[in-house]
Amino acid sequence: ILKSEIELLKEQLRGKKINFDEKIQIGIMVETPSAAINAHHLAKEVDFFSIGTNDLTQYTLAVDRGNELIAHIYNPMSPSVLNLIKRVIDASHSEGKWTGMCGEFAGDKSAACLLLGMGLDEFSMSAIAIPKIKGIIRKTKFSEAKKLAEEVL
């Protein structure tokens, strides 16, 4: 459905002689457990996924990260969250698509090797985190990162 809607919009732009990138990639933010669970269906409709880990973690664990009484429960390393992330990555790769990640978790040095081993294609993070994560990724052998991911999952 999404692809046909996008094509209809492109036709309208062409009809109005409005220039646009014909090869523009259309992606989806995965921020809810529902979207992650249905990633294998969504992957047929989009060019890429971007996993929003802050919201995905909050909604998966039913924890308001802004509530100081329960914020300590908020943990993107939770098996539930990690399995949803892996599900999204696998769904995108099975359709020849790519997956990126935004949110604090993408710039977390303790998660970099794990996410790499899970097959994450793109890390989006604050500029201050880039050198640290880049250094970790450069020193990591993919085979070791993949083994780590298999053990954790």
PDB file of C-alpha atoms in Angstrom, residues 17-132:
ATOM      1  CA  LYS A  17       6.410  19.677 -13.029  1.00  0.00           C
ATOM      2  CA  ILE A  18       7.846  19.837  -9.519  1.00  0.00           C
ATOM      3  CA  ASN A  19      11.410  18.543  -9.374  1.00  0.00           C
ATOM      4  CA  PHE A  20      12.205  15.841  -6.834  1.00  0.00           C
ATOM      5  CA  ASP A  21      14.656  12.999  -6.380  1.00  0.00           C
ATOM      6  CA  GLU A  22      13.179  10.062  -8.313  1.00  0.00           C
ATOM      7  CA  LYS A  23      15.372   7.663  -6.357  1.00  0.00           C
ATOM      8  CA  ILE A  24      14.561   9.036  -2.915  1.00  0.00           C
ATOM      9  CA  GLN A  25      14.559   6.316  -0.305  1.00  0.00           C
ATOM     10  CA  ILE A  26      11.486   5.929   1.847  1.00  0.00           C
ATOM     11  CA  GLY A  27      12.041   4.621   5.336  1.00  0.00           C
ATOM     12  CA  ILE A  28      10.187   4.058   8.545  1.00  0.00           C
ATOM     13  CA  MET A  29      10.964   4.791  12.168  1.00  0.00           C
ATOM     14  CA  VAL A  30      10.599   1.733  14.364  1.00  0.00           C
ATOM     15  CA  GLU A  31       9.734   3.064  17.798  1.00  0.00           C
ATOM     16  CA  THR A  32       7.069   0.658  19.033  1.00  0.00           C
ATOM     17  CA  PRO A  33       7.026  -3.069  19.730  1.00  0.00           C
ATOM     18  CA  SER A  34       4.185  -3.407  17.217  1.00  0.00           C
ATOM     19  CA  ALA A  35       6.309  -1.996  14.396  1.00  0.00           C
ATOM     20  CA  ALA A  36       9.243  -4.226  15.371  1.00  0.00           C
ATOM     21  CA  ILE A  37       7.076  -7.340  15.519  1.00  0.00           C
ATOM     22  CA  ASN A  38       5.684  -6.558  12.060  1.00  0.00           C
ATOM     23  CA  ALA A  39       9.036  -5.550  10.554  1.00  0.00           C
ATOM     24  CA  HIS A  40       9.014  -8.498   8.133  1.00  0.00           C
ATOM     25  CA  HIS A  41       5.821  -7.080   6.557  1.00  0.00           C
ATOM     26  CA  LEU A  42       6.995  -3.468   6.653  1.00  0.00           C
ATOM     27  CA  ALA A  43      10.337  -4.354   5.033  1.00  0.00           C
ATOM     28  CA  LYS A  44       8.503  -5.132   1.801  1.00  0.00           C
ATOM     29  CA  GLU A  45       7.168  -1.567   1.684  1.00  0.00           C
ATOM     30  CA  VAL A  46      10.179   0.573   2.584  1.00  0.00           C
ATOM     31  CA  ASP A  47      13.817   1.048   1.612  1.00  0.00           C
ATOM     32  CA  PHE A  48      15.188   1.172   5.150  1.00  0.00           C
ATOM     33  CA  PHE A  49      14.409   1.163   8.849  1.00  0.00           C
ATOM     34  CA  SER A  50      15.599   3.560  11.518  1.00  0.00           C
ATOM     35  CA  ILE A  51      15.218   2.162  15.004  1.00  0.00           C
ATOM     36  CA  GLY A  52      14.408   4.808  17.607  1.00  0.00           C
ATOM     37  CA  THR A  53      15.782   3.105  20.689  1.00  0.00           C
ATOM     38  CA  ASN A  54      14.664   5.655  23.256  1.00  0.00           C
ATOM     39  CA  ASP A  55      10.974   5.181  22.471  1.00  0.00           C
ATOM     40  CA  LEU A  56      11.294   1.493  21.598  1.00  0.00           C
ATOM     41  CA  THR A  57      12.832   0.818  24.996  1.00  0.00           C
ATOM     42  CA  GLN A  58      10.259   2.924  26.816  1.00  0.00           C
ATOM     43  CA  TYR A  59       7.283   1.281  25.106  1.00  0.00           C
ATOM     44  CA  THR A  60       8.697  -2.243  25.272  1.00  0.00           C
ATOM     45  CA  LEU A  61       9.389  -2.055  28.984  1.00  0.00           C
ATOM     46  CA  ALA A  62       6.370   0.169  29.794  1.00  0.00           C
ATOM     47  CA  VAL A  63       8.703   2.556  31.601  1.00  0.00           C
ATOM     48  CA  ASP A  64       8.472   6.331  31.477  1.00  0.00           C
ATOM     49  CA  ARG A  65      12.141   7.255  31.309  1.00  0.00           C
ATOM     50  CA  GLY A  66      11.247  10.737  32.564  1.00  0.00           C
ATOM     51  CA  ASN A  67       9.683   9.411  35.761  1.00  0.00           C
ATOM     52  CA  GLU A  68      12.435   9.326  38.375  1.00  0.00           C
ATOM     53  CA  LEU A  69      10.551   6.725  40.428  1.00  0.00           C
ATOM     54  CA  ILE A  70      10.813   4.073  37.718  1.00  0.00           C
ATOM     55  CA  ALA A  71      13.489   5.381  35.331  1.00  0.00           C
ATOM     56  CA  HIS A  72      15.992   2.897  36.779  1.00  0.00           C
ATOM     57  CA  ILE A  73      14.026   0.108  35.049  1.00  0.00           C
ATOM     58  CA  TYR A  74      14.624   1.723  31.630  1.00  0.00           C
ATOM     59  CA  ASN A  75      17.327  -0.420  29.996  1.00  0.00           C
ATOM     60  CA  PRO A  76      17.932  -0.772  26.251  1.00  0.00           C
ATOM     61  CA  MET A  77      20.104  -3.820  27.041  1.00  0.00           C
ATOM     62  CA  SER A  78      16.996  -5.670  28.198  1.00  0.00           C
ATOM     63  CA  PRO A  79      16.599  -8.985  26.339  1.00  0.00           C
ATOM     64  CA  SER A  80      13.146  -7.868  25.189  1.00  0.00           C
ATOM     65  CA  VAL A  81      14.518  -4.730  23.558  1.00  0.00           C
ATOM     66  CA  LEU A  82      17.561  -6.472  22.070  1.00  0.00           C
ATOM     67  CA  ASN A  83      15.403  -9.192  20.525  1.00  0.00           C
ATOM     68  CA  LEU A  84      13.122  -6.602  18.926  1.00  0.00           C
ATOM     69  CA  ILE A  85      16.144  -4.757  17.529  1.00  0.00           C
ATOM     70  CA  LYS A  86      17.519  -7.999  16.076  1.00  0.00           C
ATOM     71  CA  ARG A  87      14.107  -8.823  14.616  1.00  0.00           C
ATOM     72  CA  VAL A  88      14.052  -5.493  12.755  1.00  0.00           C
ATOM     73  CA  ILE A  89      17.613  -5.876  11.463  1.00  0.00           C
ATOM     74  CA  ASP A  90      16.951  -9.427  10.251  1.00  0.00           C
ATOM     75  CA  ALA A  91      13.696  -8.396   8.554  1.00  0.00           C
ATOM     76  CA  SER A  92      15.391  -5.566   6.674  1.00  0.00           C
ATOM     77  CA  HIS A  93      18.336  -7.703   5.601  1.00  0.00           C
ATOM     78  CA  SER A  94      16.042 -10.498   4.398  1.00  0.00           C
ATOM     79  CA  GLU A  95      14.577  -7.996   1.929  1.00  0.00           C
ATOM     80  CA  GLY A  96      17.965  -6.545   0.947  1.00  0.00           C
ATOM     81  CA  LYS A  97      17.347  -3.358   2.924  1.00  0.00           C
ATOM     82  CA  TRP A  98      19.414  -1.587   5.572  1.00  0.00           C
ATOM     83  CA  THR A  99      18.788  -0.587   9.160  1.00  0.00           C
ATOM     84  CA  GLY A 100      20.028   2.418  11.057  1.00  0.00           C
ATOM     85  CA  MET A 101      19.619   3.369  14.673  1.00  0.00           C
ATOM     86  CA  CYS A 102      19.129   6.689  16.383  1.00  0.00           C
ATOM     87  CA  GLY A 103      18.805   7.452  20.045  1.00  0.00           C
ATOM     88  CA  GLU A 104      21.197   7.299  22.945  1.00  0.00           C
ATOM     89  CA  PHE A 105      21.814   3.566  22.531  1.00  0.00           C
ATOM     90  CA  ALA A 106      23.484   4.030  19.125  1.00  0.00           C
ATOM     91  CA  GLY A 107      26.176   6.125  20.795  1.00  0.00           C
ATOM     92  CA  ASP A 108      26.606   3.879  23.834  1.00  0.00           C
ATOM     93  CA  LYS A 109      30.165   2.518  23.939  1.00  0.00           C
ATOM     94  CA  SER A 110      29.036  -0.549  25.882  1.00  0.00           C
ATOM     95  CA  ALA A 111      26.612  -1.442  23.070  1.00  0.00           C
ATOM     96  CA  ALA A 112      28.684  -0.704  19.955  1.00  0.00           C
ATOM     97  CA  CYS A 113      30.180  -4.184  19.460  1.00  0.00           C
ATOM     98  CA  LEU A 114      26.881  -5.872  20.215  1.00  0.00           C
ATOM     99  CA  LEU A 115      24.962  -3.731  17.722  1.00  0.00           C
ATOM    100  CA  LEU A 116      27.640  -4.293  15.089  1.00  0.00           C
ATOM    101  CA  GLY A 117      27.413  -8.044  15.671  1.00  0.00           C
ATOM    102  CA  MET A 118      23.625  -7.900  15.397  1.00  0.00           C
ATOM    103  CA  GLY A 119      24.101  -6.507  11.893  1.00  0.00           C
ATOM    104  CA  LEU A 120      23.236  -2.851  12.435  1.00  0.00           C
ATOM    105  CA  ASP A 121      24.194  -0.978   9.266  1.00  0.00           C
ATOM    106  CA  GLU A 122      24.178   2.638  10.415  1.00  0.00           C
ATOM    107  CA  PHE A 123      24.730   4.336  13.761  1.00  0.00           C
ATOM    108  CA  SER A 124      23.303   7.838  14.269  1.00  0.00           C
ATOM    109  CA  MET A 125      24.536   9.620  17.379  1.00  0.00           C
ATOM    110  CA  SER A 126      25.552  12.942  18.852  1.00  0.00           C
ATOM    111  CA  ALA A 127      28.741  14.396  17.410  1.00  0.00           C
ATOM    112  CA  ILE A 128      30.548  14.023  20.714  1.00  0.00           C
ATOM    113  CA  ALA A 129      30.045  10.226  20.669  1.00  0.00           C
ATOM    114  CA  ILE A 130      31.344   9.692  17.120  1.00  0.00           C
ATOM    115  CA  PRO A 131      35.105   9.439  17.828  1.00  0.00           C
ATOM    116  CA  LYS A 132      34.560   7.026  20.715  1.00  0.00           C
TER     117      LYS A 132
END
